[in-house]
XYZ file of C-alpha atoms in Angstrom:
537
model
C 55.656 14.281 120.440
C 53.852 17.409 118.312
C 56.168 19.830 116.499
C 55.266 23.488 118.051
C 54.000 25.991 115.308
C 56.514 28.614 115.365
C 55.291 32.512 114.458
C 56.853 33.619 111.253
C 58.064 36.732 109.848
C 55.979 37.756 106.560
C 59.765 39.312 105.362
C 62.439 37.466 106.474
C 63.268 33.470 107.943
C 62.151 34.867 111.270
C 60.419 32.704 113.965
C 59.174 32.727 117.328
C 57.296 30.821 119.999
C 53.888 30.973 119.930
C 53.759 33.049 123.168
C 56.675 35.230 121.820
C 54.142 38.004 119.492
C 55.687 40.208 121.020
C 59.587 39.877 120.551
C 57.388 39.416 116.492
C 56.165 42.395 115.837
C 58.885 45.035 118.379
C 61.669 42.420 115.576
C 59.314 44.189 112.893
C 59.815 47.164 114.034
C 63.581 47.576 114.127
C 64.458 45.734 111.349
C 61.450 46.272 108.882
C 59.509 49.132 109.465
C 62.111 52.773 108.341
C 60.694 54.924 109.780
C 59.303 53.479 113.708
C 59.769 54.658 117.031
C 61.452 51.885 118.057
C 64.194 52.165 115.217
C 67.436 52.511 117.230
C 70.080 54.373 114.915
C 73.332 53.660 114.740
C 73.279 50.790 118.223
C 72.987 47.443 117.824
C 70.233 44.941 116.818
C 69.441 42.263 118.865
C 70.068 39.135 116.301
C 66.734 36.863 116.330
C 66.731 34.452 119.030
C 66.602 30.806 117.596
C 64.571 29.097 117.202
C 64.393 26.188 119.424
C 65.205 22.823 119.332
C 62.453 20.337 119.518
C 63.456 17.665 123.161
C 65.038 14.403 122.070
C 62.650 11.246 123.238
C 63.942 9.561 126.263
C 65.914 6.423 123.882
C 67.217 8.796 121.591
C 69.482 10.008 124.961
C 70.042 6.349 125.826
C 71.770 5.657 122.686
C 73.025 9.330 122.126
C 74.581 10.528 125.258
C 78.341 8.943 125.353
C 78.494 10.144 121.732
C 77.288 13.802 122.381
C 79.373 14.546 125.913
C 82.947 13.275 123.502
C 81.688 15.538 120.998
C 80.879 18.676 123.113
C 84.525 18.239 124.305
C 86.500 18.881 120.954
C 83.355 21.487 119.460
C 84.631 24.713 119.195
C 82.395 27.253 119.016
C 82.608 29.718 116.050
C 83.022 33.402 117.346
C 80.721 36.185 117.758
C 81.082 38.437 114.911
C 82.479 42.025 116.393
C 80.079 44.564 118.098
C 78.570 47.877 116.129
C 79.899 50.544 117.104
C 77.826 53.096 118.520
C 80.003 56.055 116.853
C 78.895 55.571 113.730
C 82.384 57.625 111.093
C 81.068 59.860 109.175
C 83.126 59.152 105.656
C 84.973 62.143 105.080
C 84.653 65.255 101.980
C 88.057 63.839 99.275
C 90.264 66.887 100.369
C 88.726 67.160 103.631
C 91.260 68.468 106.601
C 91.262 68.633 110.081
C 90.627 71.841 109.709
C 87.854 72.022 107.871
C 85.415 71.003 111.231
C 81.965 72.648 112.304
C 83.070 75.355 114.424
C 81.626 74.639 117.507
C 82.258 77.911 118.584
C 79.632 79.677 116.746
C 76.109 79.888 116.918
C 73.274 81.230 113.318
C 71.712 84.392 113.818
C 68.104 84.061 114.630
C 67.217 87.251 112.769
C 65.050 86.420 109.567
C 67.112 87.747 106.764
C 70.767 87.620 108.219
C 71.680 84.242 107.871
C 74.945 84.692 109.239
C 76.828 82.488 111.438
C 78.422 83.985 114.508
C 81.181 83.517 117.112
C 79.276 83.280 120.023
C 82.070 86.101 122.061
C 80.093 88.031 119.517
C 76.473 86.907 119.435
C 75.499 89.539 122.604
C 76.819 92.818 120.775
C 75.442 90.763 116.930
C 72.034 91.563 118.749
C 72.470 95.133 120.395
C 73.589 95.733 116.612
C 70.359 94.152 115.142
C 68.803 96.332 117.179
C 70.651 99.110 116.404
C 69.344 99.289 112.370
C 66.203 99.603 113.859
C 66.814 103.059 115.968
C 64.634 105.971 114.602
C 63.323 108.900 116.245
C 59.975 110.102 117.271
C 59.196 113.317 116.795
C 55.771 113.096 118.653
C 57.639 112.564 122.495
C 61.071 114.263 120.577
C 62.350 110.365 121.758
C 64.209 107.693 120.058
C 63.348 103.852 119.872
C 64.452 101.074 118.710
C 62.782 97.102 118.858
C 64.438 93.578 118.880
C 63.071 91.781 115.308
C 60.313 89.423 116.621
C 61.668 85.798 115.480
C 64.679 86.194 118.205
C 64.247 83.845 120.748
C 63.845 85.226 124.386
C 62.218 88.755 122.609
C 59.774 90.293 125.081
C 56.299 92.033 123.743
C 54.832 94.623 124.955
C 51.259 95.484 124.352
C 52.474 97.189 121.486
C 53.829 95.177 119.831
C 57.099 97.072 120.291
C 60.375 94.383 121.609
C 61.592 94.815 124.598
C 64.808 95.285 126.358
C 66.314 97.302 122.854
C 69.838 98.134 123.379
C 68.504 101.835 124.770
C 66.789 100.640 127.448
C 69.714 98.900 129.035
C 71.781 102.075 128.087
C 69.945 103.994 130.387
C 68.584 101.285 133.185
C 71.227 99.065 134.491
C 68.718 97.550 136.399
C 67.558 96.189 133.057
C 68.212 92.297 131.662
C 71.555 92.628 129.646
C 71.462 91.193 126.107
C 72.836 87.921 127.122
C 69.598 86.777 128.956
C 67.408 87.148 125.236
C 69.356 83.375 123.909
C 69.403 81.228 126.066
C 71.205 78.436 124.225
C 73.731 80.648 123.881
C 73.982 81.279 127.285
C 73.713 78.207 127.658
C 77.369 77.664 125.469
C 78.785 80.240 126.914
C 78.679 79.092 130.683
C 80.819 76.274 129.715
C 83.424 77.751 129.020
C 86.044 78.356 131.380
C 85.983 81.164 133.716
C 87.937 84.338 132.132
C 90.179 87.079 134.002
C 90.720 90.300 133.794
C 87.411 91.486 132.066
C 87.507 87.996 130.443
C 89.926 88.015 127.630
C 92.619 85.326 128.706
C 94.813 85.218 125.705
C 94.080 81.488 126.333
C 90.777 81.657 125.320
C 90.592 84.518 122.403
C 89.513 83.930 119.275
C 91.604 83.963 116.374
C 92.453 84.463 112.343
C 91.242 81.188 111.490
C 93.390 81.931 108.201
C 96.247 85.339 107.867
C 97.884 86.033 104.131
C 101.245 86.218 106.471
C 102.096 82.516 105.892
C 101.598 82.777 102.131
C 102.439 86.483 101.716
C 105.649 87.437 100.299
C 104.841 90.597 100.385
C 104.528 90.447 103.770
C 106.684 91.819 106.820
C 110.031 88.951 107.155
C 108.954 89.794 111.363
C 105.452 87.882 111.669
C 104.953 83.928 111.389
C 101.509 82.830 111.164
C 100.903 79.265 111.623
C 99.855 77.983 108.201
C 97.026 75.288 108.957
C 97.378 71.818 109.557
C 97.742 69.135 106.516
C 96.052 69.057 102.894
C 96.425 73.557 101.563
C 92.657 72.819 101.310
C 90.604 75.055 104.269
C 87.335 73.633 105.140
C 84.444 74.502 107.325
C 86.315 76.616 109.460
C 88.000 79.233 107.596
C 85.600 79.058 104.385
C 81.780 78.931 106.756
C 79.087 76.339 106.325
C 79.499 76.561 102.823
C 83.166 75.683 102.161
C 82.598 72.462 99.812
C 79.837 73.904 97.495
C 80.819 73.696 94.125
C 77.600 76.653 93.258
C 75.223 78.957 95.687
C 71.701 77.789 95.261
C 70.409 79.675 91.159
C 67.508 82.210 93.272
C 70.892 84.202 94.901
C 72.788 83.827 91.906
C 70.047 85.744 90.113
C 70.333 88.368 92.609
C 73.088 89.287 92.389
C 73.227 88.791 88.988
C 70.431 91.263 88.547
C 71.796 93.949 91.744
C 69.975 96.014 94.275
C 67.340 97.839 93.434
C 67.305 100.998 92.995
C 64.792 103.887 92.677
C 64.777 107.134 92.408
C 62.986 110.116 94.855
C 62.289 113.307 94.362
C 63.138 115.726 97.352
C 63.412 119.535 97.624
C 67.109 121.795 98.097
C 67.848 123.795 100.167
C 67.196 126.478 97.084
C 63.889 125.169 97.100
C 64.338 122.784 93.681
C 63.194 119.705 93.511
C 66.260 117.240 92.635
C 65.495 113.293 91.781
C 68.002 111.155 93.509
C 68.415 107.311 92.730
C 68.408 105.931 96.267
C 70.860 102.352 96.083
C 68.937 99.935 98.349
C 71.799 98.556 100.491
C 74.444 101.555 99.964
C 74.128 104.879 102.229
C 76.685 107.472 100.793
C 76.343 110.475 102.747
C 77.447 109.036 106.118
C 81.331 110.675 107.340
C 80.178 113.498 107.937
C 77.120 112.945 110.230
C 79.145 110.908 112.074
C 82.111 113.595 111.701
C 79.448 115.701 113.236
C 77.969 113.808 115.889
C 81.837 112.466 117.797
C 82.466 116.420 117.694
C 79.722 117.367 120.168
C 79.409 113.918 122.058
C 81.625 115.650 125.331
C 82.911 112.632 126.032
C 85.396 113.057 122.478
C 88.874 114.730 123.122
C 90.024 113.689 119.745
C 88.679 111.983 116.615
C 89.354 111.423 113.207
C 88.005 110.755 109.632
C 88.294 108.952 106.346
C 87.744 110.171 102.963
C 83.577 111.291 102.986
C 82.983 109.624 99.470
C 83.355 106.629 101.357
C 79.570 104.435 101.104
C 78.568 102.266 103.897
C 77.579 98.958 101.489
C 75.102 96.182 103.396
C 74.266 92.593 102.721
C 70.588 92.628 100.317
C 67.477 90.111 102.178
C 69.106 86.850 103.071
C 71.938 86.652 101.350
C 74.382 85.311 103.870
C 78.213 84.879 104.496
C 79.480 87.845 101.778
C 81.266 90.633 103.931
C 85.243 89.788 102.929
C 83.283 91.307 100.034
C 80.937 93.918 100.930
C 84.429 95.362 102.340
C 85.781 95.522 99.348
C 82.449 97.462 97.587
C 83.408 99.964 100.468
C 87.353 100.505 99.747
C 86.005 100.830 95.920
C 83.282 103.424 96.285
C 85.683 105.009 97.836
C 88.059 105.070 94.814
C 85.513 105.749 92.609
C 84.406 108.427 95.028
C 88.003 110.186 95.560
C 88.786 109.086 92.070
C 91.834 108.067 93.553
C 94.524 105.139 92.354
C 92.845 101.997 90.312
C 89.466 104.721 90.056
C 89.064 103.971 85.813
C 88.939 100.786 86.462
C 85.829 101.181 88.169
C 84.125 103.309 85.765
C 80.464 103.366 86.515
C 78.385 101.224 90.120
C 79.852 100.067 92.940
C 80.825 95.900 91.090
C 79.176 93.603 92.490
C 79.718 90.381 93.716
C 79.694 88.363 91.228
C 82.306 90.790 89.723
C 84.264 90.594 92.945
C 85.201 86.834 91.944
C 86.028 87.531 88.889
C 88.742 89.892 89.841
C 89.921 87.966 93.029
C 90.422 84.414 90.473
C 91.546 86.893 87.300
C 94.270 87.775 89.899
C 95.177 84.203 90.907
C 95.647 83.430 87.333
C 98.329 85.861 87.030
C 100.247 84.664 89.780
C 99.309 86.905 92.953
C 97.771 85.096 95.726
C 97.666 82.067 93.866
C 97.442 80.399 96.756
C 94.148 81.627 97.519
C 92.224 78.888 95.048
C 94.901 75.801 96.297
C 93.051 77.071 100.393
C 89.436 77.701 98.641
C 88.851 74.732 95.421
C 88.176 78.524 93.604
C 85.240 81.217 94.794
C 83.443 81.557 91.644
C 79.417 81.292 91.887
C 79.858 80.371 96.358
C 79.299 81.095 99.051
C 82.604 80.917 100.677
C 84.599 83.726 102.924
C 87.041 85.521 102.073
C 89.410 87.242 103.834
C 92.287 89.177 103.429
C 93.997 87.021 100.881
C 91.157 87.406 98.585
C 91.584 90.785 98.737
C 95.092 91.902 99.129
C 94.845 89.955 95.153
C 91.632 92.037 93.522
C 93.367 95.155 94.611
C 97.007 93.872 93.472
C 95.711 91.845 90.439
C 93.473 95.616 89.105
C 97.644 97.317 90.151
C 96.249 98.686 92.941
C 99.073 99.737 96.170
C 98.557 98.741 98.820
C 100.280 96.428 102.167
C 98.201 94.579 105.046
C 99.967 94.272 108.608
C 99.228 91.524 111.664
C 97.958 93.254 115.045
C 98.731 89.338 117.329
C 98.632 89.667 121.240
C 102.505 90.626 122.841
C 104.726 86.811 124.088
C 104.082 88.414 127.440
C 100.291 88.714 127.387
C 101.043 92.915 128.460
C 99.463 93.810 125.250
C 97.117 92.750 123.790
C 96.073 92.914 119.673
C 93.089 95.358 120.297
C 96.503 97.857 122.581
C 98.493 97.851 119.316
C 95.110 97.653 116.653
C 94.316 101.485 118.238
C 97.450 102.515 118.622
C 97.899 101.795 113.987
C 94.989 103.669 113.166
C 94.999 106.460 115.491
C 98.933 106.328 113.356
C 97.341 105.919 110.686
C 95.296 109.050 110.117
C 97.291 111.146 113.050
C 98.898 111.620 109.018
C 96.796 113.800 107.662
C 95.197 115.173 109.749
C 93.826 119.406 109.945
C 91.821 120.982 111.709
C 88.981 122.709 111.884
C 88.393 124.420 115.183
C 86.661 121.593 116.850
C 88.153 118.266 118.208
C 87.344 116.515 114.688
C 90.491 115.576 112.151
C 88.983 115.860 108.919
C 90.684 113.715 106.422
C 90.849 112.859 102.857
C 92.363 109.242 103.416
C 91.361 105.795 102.571
C 89.585 103.428 104.698
C 90.680 99.937 106.612
C 89.595 96.973 105.152
C 89.832 95.070 109.053
C 89.693 91.241 108.935
C 89.330 90.096 113.301
C 87.892 86.176 113.736
C 85.080 85.531 112.273
C 83.568 88.888 110.493
C 85.334 91.784 108.542
C 83.968 95.728 108.547
C 84.944 99.229 107.292
C 86.989 101.610 108.955
C 85.906 104.929 108.742
C 86.545 106.144 111.718
C 88.412 106.476 115.445
C 88.150 108.153 118.316
C 89.663 108.789 121.702
C 87.582 109.754 124.310
C 88.457 112.129 127.410
C 89.039 109.213 130.375
C 92.052 107.766 127.562
C 89.854 104.654 126.232
C 89.630 104.954 122.013
C 86.676 103.020 119.657
C 87.592 102.213 115.901
C 84.202 103.454 114.346
C 83.461 101.603 111.395
C 80.871 100.937 108.844
C 79.566 97.199 109.042
C 78.325 95.576 106.349
C 76.196 92.929 108.122
C 73.695 95.709 108.896
C 71.764 98.071 107.499
C 71.511 101.664 108.679
C 68.637 102.972 110.611
C 66.341 105.030 110.399
C 67.405 107.040 112.298
C 70.929 108.068 110.388
C 68.561 108.669 107.328
C 66.806 111.446 108.852
C 70.005 113.221 109.389
C 71.610 112.693 106.200
C 73.181 115.975 104.451
C 72.218 118.087 107.274
C 75.662 120.482 108.839
C 74.191 121.716 111.732
C 73.195 119.393 114.308
C 73.753 120.894 117.595
C 72.362 118.070 119.357
C 74.527 114.830 121.160
C 72.784 110.958 119.855
C 75.166 108.701 121.389
C 72.379 106.299 120.694
C 73.540 107.311 116.807
C 76.403 106.943 116.596
C 76.643 103.449 119.096
C 75.865 101.497 115.600
C 79.326 102.495 114.065
C 81.150 102.296 117.329
C 83.529 99.408 117.900
C 85.453 100.110 121.300
C 87.940 97.664 124.343
C 85.037 96.095 125.174
C 83.779 94.368 122.095
C 87.739 93.981 120.355
C 89.204 92.589 123.440
C 87.420 88.845 122.846
C 90.200 88.768 119.744
C 93.932 87.802 119.872
C 94.326 88.658 116.667
C 93.801 91.390 112.943
C 94.908 92.252 110.719
C 94.457 95.200 107.998
C 94.457 95.886 104.635
C 96.154 99.945 103.570
C 95.654 101.137 100.697
C 98.600 103.028 100.343
C 98.710 105.695 97.225
C 98.404 109.383 98.125
C 95.224 110.382 98.309
C 93.538 112.858 96.141
C 94.076 116.262 97.593
C 90.730 118.580 97.228
C 88.325 119.952 99.017
C 85.818 116.894 99.097
C 84.689 118.005 102.865
C 83.103 121.250 101.566
C 81.136 119.084 99.068
């Protein structure tokens, strides 16, 4: 009999029958075409079919039938190769630990110049504060306006080009959709969580600190116990952020940080009519605290308020820099030290030290043996974008011989007292120790600001409010956001008489925002503050 001509693959030995041309095409797509839509990565590829055996003649069947029957009884077929798993395992990074897995509870902020990974529980508030940093005052209508950045998913633009709804519109019109409707992807993730009781703050579902200074710090209080991270001491993405394993930040970012923020000179007319040349630093805003104190004083819902030394600057991020909030909060505490000439001010002549300088000083503190386990946990931070926290902040200040102390606040084991309630009480006591009154409900102190670490983010506490209904607010400088045009318009004024809760919104952090977290850490500068009338300068 004539042998049947087989179709052959032009690259390998794969062959098929003439009527199986499609099988040959599929084989070529799956095996030899890397970008083919028919190629399935991580899945098993069918082995090539064996070519058909030629049909034996009748004579051969008669001659071989007896022998073949005996051979078939003794022949053992070779075992099939193991089926490859469809779930291919990713190689682990050297020194990777269980704690370095990507945190599934975060989402990337969609605002172009932000670039922050935000906890899902904080995502709606995060977008609110982005809207608040655009707050401006319209002189023609006498009203405040804010807009949601156009690149935010879910924002609905009106014909005039602004986005709706803004945080102002939601505050004034309860019927409008809440911020949670602005990002469907984040909402879907949030809805997967189990229903929460007690105001959405069940302890089992609260976020907690990924690392704490009290797990290794020799200066910590002995009665506070925190579990160390599992496995190796080297931390991963959960604690250090998405760039936990990078050796060097991108060159463009390093150059941007090395150059420092942009500085411009502006001519202004002083109260006495003279021309004043004033420097404006791109991400620094002085003079905010005296304005916040006035706004608290004229807010009829505020029973008492306290504020720290007024020299503290608000220092925010520069465009696209990412998660440097820990460094920015250290800078804000340093701005107090410089402005108040407090303990250690000789260490910081000139401008506020930049992020690269702060990294050098933290590494120098590790060299001196101060919280040196931080180097092992982070693998070193110099020239990188790894997140830092309270351990590095304390190393920075102790390394420059500036006295400081840390304190941890966690939900009580029985769940009766939540972490944010303990935090409110401690901050109120802190300010009350040095408060003096000036015929108003606001206590103006000369105390330093406080570094506050919460899960996934840190801020600087500059004040505290207790309201008539008993609720409390921390007043913070948040490095994640810029100073709004509305606040810039108020800077320097001393006779504000109209309440402006819209402006205060960006600086207030109440129970609604804080009770989502099961733990907080604070760092306080403990040297005696300077005693001179800074509020009158």
